[in-house]
Amino acid sequence: MAIARKRQISLVDTKYYHCISRCVRRAFLCGEDHFTGKSYAHRRRWVEVKLLELAKVFCIDVCAYAVMSNHTHLVLYVDDKKANRLNDKAIVIRWHKLYKGTVLTQKYIQGERLSKVELIFFNQTVNEYRERLSSISWFMRMLNEDIARRANKEDNCTGRFWEGRFSSQALLDEAALLACMAYVDLNPIRAKMAKTPEESDHTSAQVRLICAKEGKQPKQLLRFAGTPRQIMPKGLPFELKSYLELVELTGRCIREGKRGYIENTQLLLLERVNISPENWLKLTTQFTHVFHGAVGRPSSQGSYCESLNRKRRANISNCEKLLA
């Protein structure tokens, strides 16, 4: 039975979430339709561009993404602190990049004076916008609706483009976050759509590698902040170099069909998050098959379920086996 969205997201326990959207109908609506021979590959670029545009407006950062033939994988970070820190004007300006807003928000931006009564309604509207700009549901809604409209217009048809809304998984600790990001970045390799991460079009891995060649990190993605420390800046709690090396080595194992680990290679990042190489390969090839719901060590699961008043702990046995 499906779990309500509000019972899946607890920002008290984690700000990282894995979101998946799948196309409906038989055709490969984002890739090549094997039945008609028509290619829809250009729509993968639509998704990528819209995703990164929305990340500039919303207080939500993109950690990893892969736009596949008939589904998308996203790992998102909800920066609710940023949403609360922005002033009213900044919130309204951001929202107006998405929608026209209301008569009152338009008057405010144009510098017109608002009466006391108008201010009451204006403040209510701004608070609503503030919540939406840090909402995964609104982020995914705007992403999927835009792509659906464009695809239906191109196909000259109506109806659903996506299968339902989207599914989401809470990533409750570093181990779950690391495994999920690598799983997402390696999706094209596992699907035999690419041979290496740098050849994996429409993925965060490719974007990061292009920038890494110049010694930079992409501005449109959440930065790697390095090893956790007392004064920790905003960013992913890993070293960029270690992560990219880990993705490369894991991809090599997957391509060769090996289930063990590469000898004489120290995977320092795995050692730090305490995942065995054998379990790592299983996590990065079967993440969504092994886990259905929140992912994290048993201790993280307990806090998450308590916050959402949920008695049943999903994936607890697999989390104990693979992440403990």
Tab-separated table of N, CA and C in Angstrom, residues 19-143:
chain	number	residue	atom	x	y	z
A	19	CYS	N	14.536	10.319	-5.652
A	19	CYS	CA	13.238	10.404	-6.323
A	19	CYS	C	13.311	9.754	-7.707
A	20	ILE	N	12.283	8.994	-8.036
A	20	ILE	CA	12.232	8.274	-9.310
A	20	ILE	C	10.913	8.570	-10.013
A	21	SER	N	10.997	8.904	-11.296
A	21	SER	CA	9.801	9.102	-12.125
A	21	SER	C	9.906	8.171	-13.323
A	22	ARG	N	8.807	7.474	-13.618
A	22	ARG	CA	8.807	6.534	-14.745
A	22	ARG	C	7.743	6.925	-15.762
A	23	CYS	N	8.076	6.736	-17.037
A	23	CYS	CA	7.118	7.023	-18.107
A	23	CYS	C	6.033	5.959	-18.143
A	24	VAL	N	4.847	6.376	-18.549
A	24	VAL	CA	3.745	5.449	-18.733
A	24	VAL	C	3.718	5.086	-20.225
A	25	ARG	N	2.809	4.245	-20.649
A	25	ARG	CA	2.664	3.749	-22.024
A	25	ARG	C	3.794	2.778	-22.369
A	26	ARG	N	3.645	2.133	-23.502
A	26	ARG	CA	4.598	1.106	-23.894
A	26	ARG	C	5.873	1.677	-24.504
A	27	ALA	N	5.754	2.808	-25.175
A	27	ALA	CA	6.880	3.378	-25.905
A	27	ALA	C	7.952	3.911	-24.962
A	28	PHE	N	9.193	3.943	-25.475
A	28	PHE	CA	10.278	4.558	-24.737
A	28	PHE	C	10.208	6.063	-25.007
A	29	LEU	N	9.482	6.772	-24.165
A	29	LEU	CA	9.142	8.155	-24.473
A	29	LEU	C	10.295	9.139	-24.288
A	30	CYS	N	11.383	8.691	-23.652
A	30	CYS	CA	12.546	9.564	-23.525
A	30	CYS	C	13.732	9.020	-24.316
A	31	GLY	N	13.566	7.869	-24.955
A	31	GLY	CA	14.669	7.283	-25.708
A	31	GLY	C	14.214	6.856	-27.082
A	32	GLU	N	14.619	5.672	-27.503
A	32	GLU	CA	14.249	5.183	-28.823
A	32	GLU	C	13.138	4.155	-28.714
A	33	ASP	N	12.061	4.363	-29.458
A	33	ASP	CA	10.932	3.440	-29.488
A	33	ASP	C	11.292	2.291	-30.425
A	34	HIS	N	11.500	1.106	-29.842
A	34	HIS	CA	11.941	-0.039	-30.633
A	34	HIS	C	10.840	-0.563	-31.556
A	35	PHE	N	9.601	-0.151	-31.307
A	35	PHE	CA	8.490	-0.632	-32.133
A	35	PHE	C	8.313	0.214	-33.396
A	36	THR	N	8.542	1.514	-33.284
A	36	THR	CA	8.373	2.399	-34.438
A	36	THR	C	9.695	2.859	-35.038
A	37	GLY	N	10.778	2.705	-34.255
A	37	GLY	CA	12.084	3.146	-34.727
A	37	GLY	C	12.324	4.633	-34.544
A	38	LYS	N	11.332	5.331	-34.005
A	38	LYS	CA	11.465	6.778	-33.803
A	38	LYS	C	12.248	7.073	-32.531
A	39	SER	N	13.109	8.042	-32.596
A	39	SER	CA	13.930	8.393	-31.440
A	39	SER	C	13.348	9.593	-30.697
A	40	TYR	N	13.304	9.460	-29.393
A	40	TYR	CA	12.858	10.550	-28.525
A	40	TYR	C	14.004	10.980	-27.605
A	41	ALA	N	15.227	10.664	-28.017
A	41	ALA	CA	16.386	10.908	-27.156
A	41	ALA	C	16.546	12.373	-26.777
A	42	HIS	N	16.074	13.267	-27.630
A	42	HIS	CA	16.223	14.702	-27.335
A	42	HIS	C	15.475	15.107	-26.074
A	43	ARG	N	14.480	14.299	-25.672
A	43	ARG	CA	13.710	14.637	-24.471
A	43	ARG	C	14.532	14.444	-23.197
A	44	ARG	N	15.567	13.649	-23.270
A	44	ARG	CA	16.443	13.488	-22.102
A	44	ARG	C	17.105	14.830	-21.784
A	45	ARG	N	17.443	15.565	-22.831
A	45	ARG	CA	18.029	16.897	-22.647
A	45	ARG	C	17.000	17.851	-22.054
A	46	TRP	N	15.734	17.720	-22.475
A	46	TRP	CA	14.673	18.547	-21.886
A	46	TRP	C	14.678	18.391	-20.369
A	47	VAL	N	14.691	17.137	-19.931
A	47	VAL	CA	14.617	16.842	-18.493
A	47	VAL	C	15.817	17.429	-17.771
A	48	GLU	N	17.003	17.226	-18.325
A	48	GLU	CA	18.228	17.705	-17.687
A	48	GLU	C	18.233	19.227	-17.549
A	49	VAL	N	17.879	19.921	-18.624
A	49	VAL	CA	17.880	21.391	-18.601
A	49	VAL	C	16.855	21.916	-17.603
A	50	LYS	N	15.645	21.370	-17.631
A	50	LYS	CA	14.589	21.827	-16.719
A	50	LYS	C	14.966	21.544	-15.268
A	51	LEU	N	15.546	20.382	-15.021
A	51	LEU	CA	15.974	20.013	-13.667
A	51	LEU	C	16.946	21.032	-13.099
A	52	LEU	N	17.955	21.386	-13.864
A	52	LEU	CA	18.980	22.306	-13.376
A	52	LEU	C	18.457	23.737	-13.296
A	53	GLU	N	17.492	24.087	-14.139
A	53	GLU	CA	16.856	25.409	-14.039
A	53	GLU	C	16.071	25.527	-12.744
A	54	LEU	N	15.312	24.495	-12.411
A	54	LEU	CA	14.512	24.513	-11.186
A	54	LEU	C	15.393	24.561	-9.939
A	55	ALA	N	16.542	23.913	-10.003
A	55	ALA	CA	17.451	23.904	-8.854
A	55	ALA	C	17.949	25.308	-8.527
A	56	LYS	N	18.003	26.192	-9.541
A	56	LYS	CA	18.423	27.577	-9.308
A	56	LYS	C	17.345	28.380	-8.590
A	57	VAL	N	16.092	27.988	-8.780
A	57	VAL	CA	14.967	28.726	-8.204
A	57	VAL	C	14.576	28.168	-6.841
A	58	PHE	N	14.429	26.861	-6.762
A	58	PHE	CA	14.030	26.223	-5.506
A	58	PHE	C	15.184	26.207	-4.513
A	59	CYS	N	14.852	26.058	-3.245
A	59	CYS	CA	15.861	25.861	-2.200
A	59	CYS	C	16.101	24.356	-2.065
A	60	ILE	N	16.362	23.734	-3.194
A	60	ILE	CA	16.611	22.297	-3.278
A	60	ILE	C	17.811	22.104	-4.196
A	61	ASP	N	18.807	21.369	-3.723
A	61	ASP	CA	20.018	21.135	-4.499
A	61	ASP	C	20.004	19.737	-5.108
A	62	VAL	N	20.606	19.625	-6.283
A	62	VAL	CA	20.708	18.334	-6.962
A	62	VAL	C	22.066	17.714	-6.612
A	63	CYS	N	22.037	16.531	-6.019
A	63	CYS	CA	23.272	15.819	-5.653
A	63	CYS	C	23.712	14.899	-6.788
A	64	ALA	N	22.748	14.195	-7.377
A	64	ALA	CA	23.037	13.272	-8.472
A	64	ALA	C	21.783	13.112	-9.315
A	65	TYR	N	21.976	12.809	-10.594
A	65	TYR	CA	20.828	12.545	-11.458
A	65	TYR	C	21.257	11.697	-12.644
A	66	ALA	N	20.297	10.967	-13.188
A	66	ALA	CA	20.502	10.199	-14.420
A	66	ALA	C	19.174	10.181	-15.154
A	67	VAL	N	19.186	10.692	-16.378
A	67	VAL	CA	17.978	10.691	-17.204
A	67	VAL	C	18.093	9.512	-18.159
A	68	MET	N	17.283	8.487	-17.923
A	68	MET	CA	17.350	7.260	-18.704
A	68	MET	C	16.317	7.284	-19.840
A	69	SER	N	16.163	6.158	-20.537
A	69	SER	CA	15.242	6.104	-21.666
A	69	SER	C	13.790	6.276	-21.265
A	70	ASN	N	13.399	5.662	-20.150
A	70	ASN	CA	11.984	5.739	-19.759
A	70	ASN	C	11.785	6.061	-18.279
A	71	HIS	N	12.836	6.541	-17.611
A	71	HIS	CA	12.690	6.957	-16.215
A	71	HIS	C	13.837	7.884	-15.824
A	72	THR	N	13.652	8.586	-14.724
A	72	THR	CA	14.696	9.479	-14.217
A	72	THR	C	14.985	9.157	-12.755
A	73	HIS	N	16.242	9.317	-12.385
A	73	HIS	CA	16.680	9.163	-10.995
A	73	HIS	C	17.242	10.496	-10.525
A	74	LEU	N	16.817	10.958	-9.372
A	74	LEU	CA	17.348	12.186	-8.788
A	74	LEU	C	17.700	11.943	-7.330
A	75	VAL	N	18.798	12.504	-6.875
A	75	VAL	CA	19.110	12.560	-5.441
A	75	VAL	C	19.114	14.034	-5.084
A	76	LEU	N	18.180	14.423	-4.219
A	76	LEU	CA	17.972	15.834	-3.896
A	76	LEU	C	18.304	16.147	-2.445
A	77	TYR	N	18.743	17.370	-2.216
A	77	TYR	CA	19.011	17.875	-0.865
A	77	TYR	C	18.099	19.068	-0.610
A	78	VAL	N	17.277	18.993	0.423
A	78	VAL	CA	16.328	20.058	0.740
A	78	VAL	C	16.986	21.061	1.696
A	79	ASP	N	17.208	22.271	1.220
A	79	ASP	CA	17.849	23.312	2.030
A	79	ASP	C	16.768	24.213	2.630
A	80	ASP	N	16.021	23.677	3.587
A	80	ASP	CA	14.934	24.440	4.203
A	80	ASP	C	15.458	25.634	4.999
A	81	LYS	N	16.687	25.541	5.508
A	81	LYS	CA	17.277	26.662	6.240
A	81	LYS	C	17.443	27.873	5.319
A	82	LYS	N	17.834	27.606	4.092
A	82	LYS	CA	17.991	28.690	3.119
A	82	LYS	C	16.644	29.335	2.832
A	83	ALA	N	15.594	28.519	2.692
A	83	ALA	CA	14.257	29.043	2.424
A	83	ALA	C	13.800	29.962	3.554
A	84	ASN	N	14.096	29.598	4.788
A	84	ASN	CA	13.701	30.407	5.946
A	84	ASN	C	14.567	31.660	6.079
A	85	ARG	N	15.784	31.587	5.529
A	85	ARG	CA	16.718	32.715	5.645
A	85	ARG	C	16.441	33.804	4.617
A	86	LEU	N	15.889	33.440	3.477
A	86	LEU	CA	15.629	34.420	2.416
A	86	LEU	C	14.551	35.418	2.845
A	87	ASN	N	14.721	36.688	2.476
A	87	ASN	CA	13.698	37.683	2.824
A	87	ASN	C	12.503	37.563	1.882
A	88	ASP	N	11.447	38.302	2.191
A	88	ASP	CA	10.203	38.201	1.420
A	88	ASP	C	10.410	38.529	-0.050
A	89	LYS	N	11.198	39.562	-0.318
A	89	LYS	CA	11.408	39.965	-1.702
A	89	LYS	C	12.092	38.859	-2.504
A	90	ALA	N	13.096	38.238	-1.904
A	90	ALA	CA	13.819	37.158	-2.587
A	90	ALA	C	12.894	35.980	-2.884
A	91	ILE	N	12.009	35.673	-1.928
A	91	ILE	CA	11.064	34.574	-2.118
A	91	ILE	C	10.113	34.878	-3.273
A	92	VAL	N	9.584	36.093	-3.293
A	92	VAL	CA	8.627	36.472	-4.345
A	92	VAL	C	9.302	36.474	-5.715
A	93	ILE	N	10.521	37.002	-5.788
A	93	ILE	CA	11.245	37.038	-7.064
A	93	ILE	C	11.461	35.624	-7.596
A	94	ARG	N	11.833	34.718	-6.713
A	94	ARG	CA	12.040	33.322	-7.132
A	94	ARG	C	10.742	32.707	-7.641
A	95	TRP	N	9.645	32.958	-6.908
A	95	TRP	CA	8.373	32.349	-7.308
A	95	TRP	C	7.881	32.915	-8.637
A	96	HIS	N	8.139	34.187	-8.871
A	96	HIS	CA	7.713	34.819	-10.125
A	96	HIS	C	8.476	34.267	-11.331
A	97	LYS	N	9.587	33.591	-11.099
A	97	LYS	CA	10.289	32.925	-12.194
A	97	LYS	C	9.553	31.667	-12.637
A	98	LEU	N	8.639	31.211	-11.764
A	98	LEU	CA	7.867	30.005	-12.050
A	98	LEU	C	6.436	30.334	-12.453
A	99	TYR	N	5.818	31.277	-11.725
A	99	TYR	CA	4.429	31.671	-11.965
A	99	TYR	C	4.314	33.198	-11.891
A	100	LYS	N	3.192	33.708	-12.348
A	100	LYS	CA	2.978	35.164	-12.324
A	100	LYS	C	2.739	35.696	-10.917
A	101	GLY	N	2.333	34.823	-10.001
A	101	GLY	CA	2.038	35.289	-8.651
A	101	GLY	C	0.647	35.882	-8.556
A	102	THR	N	0.422	36.667	-7.537
A	102	THR	CA	-0.888	37.289	-7.331
A	102	THR	C	-0.809	38.785	-7.609
A	103	VAL	N	-1.955	39.444	-7.582
A	103	VAL	CA	-1.998	40.895	-7.775
A	103	VAL	C	-1.156	41.583	-6.700
A	104	LEU	N	-1.232	41.078	-5.461
A	104	LEU	CA	-0.500	41.688	-4.353
A	104	LEU	C	1.007	41.493	-4.490
A	105	THR	N	1.435	40.296	-4.908
A	105	THR	CA	2.882	40.077	-5.055
A	105	THR	C	3.432	40.907	-6.216
A	106	GLN	N	2.619	41.107	-7.243
A	106	GLN	CA	3.045	41.948	-8.367
A	106	GLN	C	3.178	43.412	-7.927
A	107	LYS	N	2.211	43.884	-7.121
A	107	LYS	CA	2.265	45.254	-6.600
A	107	LYS	C	3.504	45.440	-5.727
A	108	TYR	N	3.804	44.431	-4.901
A	108	TYR	CA	4.955	44.501	-3.995
A	108	TYR	C	6.263	44.625	-4.779
A	109	ILE	N	6.414	43.806	-5.827
A	109	ILE	CA	7.635	43.815	-6.626
A	109	ILE	C	7.784	45.132	-7.386
A	110	GLN	N	6.659	45.725	-7.778
A	110	GLN	CA	6.693	46.999	-8.502
A	110	GLN	C	6.905	48.191	-7.576
A	111	GLY	N	6.988	47.918	-6.257
A	111	GLY	CA	7.284	48.968	-5.291
A	111	GLY	C	6.076	49.737	-4.814
A	112	GLU	N	4.872	49.240	-5.118
A	112	GLU	CA	3.653	49.927	-4.669
A	112	GLU	C	3.409	49.644	-3.188
A	113	ARG	N	2.844	50.616	-2.499
A	113	ARG	CA	2.573	50.483	-1.071
A	113	ARG	C	1.334	49.609	-0.852
A	114	LEU	N	1.426	48.681	0.101
A	114	LEU	CA	0.311	47.792	0.428
A	114	LEU	C	-0.364	48.267	1.709
A	115	SER	N	-1.682	48.193	1.728
A	115	SER	CA	-2.430	48.577	2.932
A	115	SER	C	-2.234	47.507	4.003
A	116	LYS	N	-2.705	47.781	5.225
A	116	LYS	CA	-2.555	46.818	6.323
A	116	LYS	C	-3.265	45.504	6.008
A	117	VAL	N	-4.453	45.602	5.440
A	117	VAL	CA	-5.209	44.392	5.084
A	117	VAL	C	-4.488	43.623	3.983
A	118	GLU	N	-3.988	44.356	3.001
A	118	GLU	CA	-3.268	43.705	1.900
A	118	GLU	C	-1.994	43.033	2.406
A	119	LEU	N	-1.345	43.656	3.378
A	119	LEU	CA	-0.123	43.075	3.941
A	119	LEU	C	-0.398	41.734	4.618
A	120	ILE	N	-1.545	41.617	5.260
A	120	ILE	CA	-1.906	40.359	5.928
A	120	ILE	C	-1.987	39.225	4.899
A	121	PHE	N	-2.702	39.491	3.810
A	121	PHE	CA	-2.838	38.477	2.759
A	121	PHE	C	-1.505	38.241	2.034
A	122	PHE	N	-0.734	39.322	1.875
A	122	PHE	CA	0.568	39.194	1.221
A	122	PHE	C	1.495	38.292	2.031
A	123	ASN	N	1.539	38.487	3.346
A	123	ASN	CA	2.405	37.673	4.212
A	123	ASN	C	2.005	36.200	4.172
A	124	GLN	N	0.695	35.946	4.130
A	124	GLN	CA	0.220	34.563	4.031
A	124	GLN	C	0.698	33.918	2.718
A	125	THR	N	0.620	34.697	1.657
A	125	THR	CA	1.052	34.197	0.341
A	125	THR	C	2.551	33.909	0.328
A	126	VAL	N	3.336	34.813	0.897
A	126	VAL	CA	4.791	34.632	0.927
A	126	VAL	C	5.173	33.394	1.731
A	127	ASN	N	4.504	33.186	2.855
A	127	ASN	CA	4.780	31.999	3.664
A	127	ASN	C	4.471	30.716	2.884
A	128	GLU	N	3.427	30.778	2.087
A	128	GLU	CA	3.061	29.642	1.242
A	128	GLU	C	4.130	29.398	0.182
A	129	TYR	N	4.599	30.474	-0.442
A	129	TYR	CA	5.663	30.361	-1.443
A	129	TYR	C	6.941	29.808	-0.805
A	130	ARG	N	7.237	30.277	0.391
A	130	ARG	CA	8.452	29.845	1.095
A	130	ARG	C	8.435	28.332	1.321
A	131	GLU	N	7.284	27.810	1.735
A	131	GLU	CA	7.149	26.365	1.955
A	131	GLU	C	7.285	25.599	0.645
A	132	ARG	N	6.681	26.120	-0.405
A	132	ARG	CA	6.720	25.430	-1.705
A	132	ARG	C	8.133	25.380	-2.271
A	133	LEU	N	8.920	26.431	-2.046
A	133	LEU	CA	10.273	26.474	-2.596
A	133	LEU	C	11.231	25.505	-1.908
A	134	SER	N	10.802	24.903	-0.820
A	134	SER	CA	11.612	23.863	-0.174
A	134	SER	C	10.839	22.546	-0.122
A	135	SER	N	9.903	22.396	-1.052
A	135	SER	CA	9.062	21.192	-1.110
A	135	SER	C	9.472	20.298	-2.280
A	136	ILE	N	9.829	19.057	-1.995
A	136	ILE	CA	10.170	18.101	-3.050
A	136	ILE	C	8.963	17.850	-3.941
A	137	SER	N	7.779	17.800	-3.352
A	137	SER	CA	6.565	17.558	-4.138
A	137	SER	C	6.367	18.633	-5.199
A	138	TRP	N	6.546	19.906	-4.818
A	138	TRP	CA	6.393	20.992	-5.783
A	138	TRP	C	7.516	20.960	-6.823
A	139	PHE	N	8.724	20.642	-6.392
A	139	PHE	CA	9.864	20.557	-7.305
A	139	PHE	C	9.603	19.504	-8.378
A	140	MET	N	9.202	18.308	-7.949
A	140	MET	CA	8.957	17.212	-8.892
A	140	MET	C	7.731	17.491	-9.756
A	141	ARG	N	6.745	18.127	-9.163
A	141	ARG	CA	5.530	18.475	-9.916
A	141	ARG	C	5.872	19.385	-11.080
A	142	MET	N	6.669	20.423	-10.824
A	142	MET	CA	6.998	21.387	-11.866
A	142	MET	C	7.900	20.773	-12.931
A	143	LEU	N	8.793	19.893	-12.511
A	143	LEU	CA	9.664	19.209	-13.464
A	143	LEU	C	8.852	18.298	-14.378
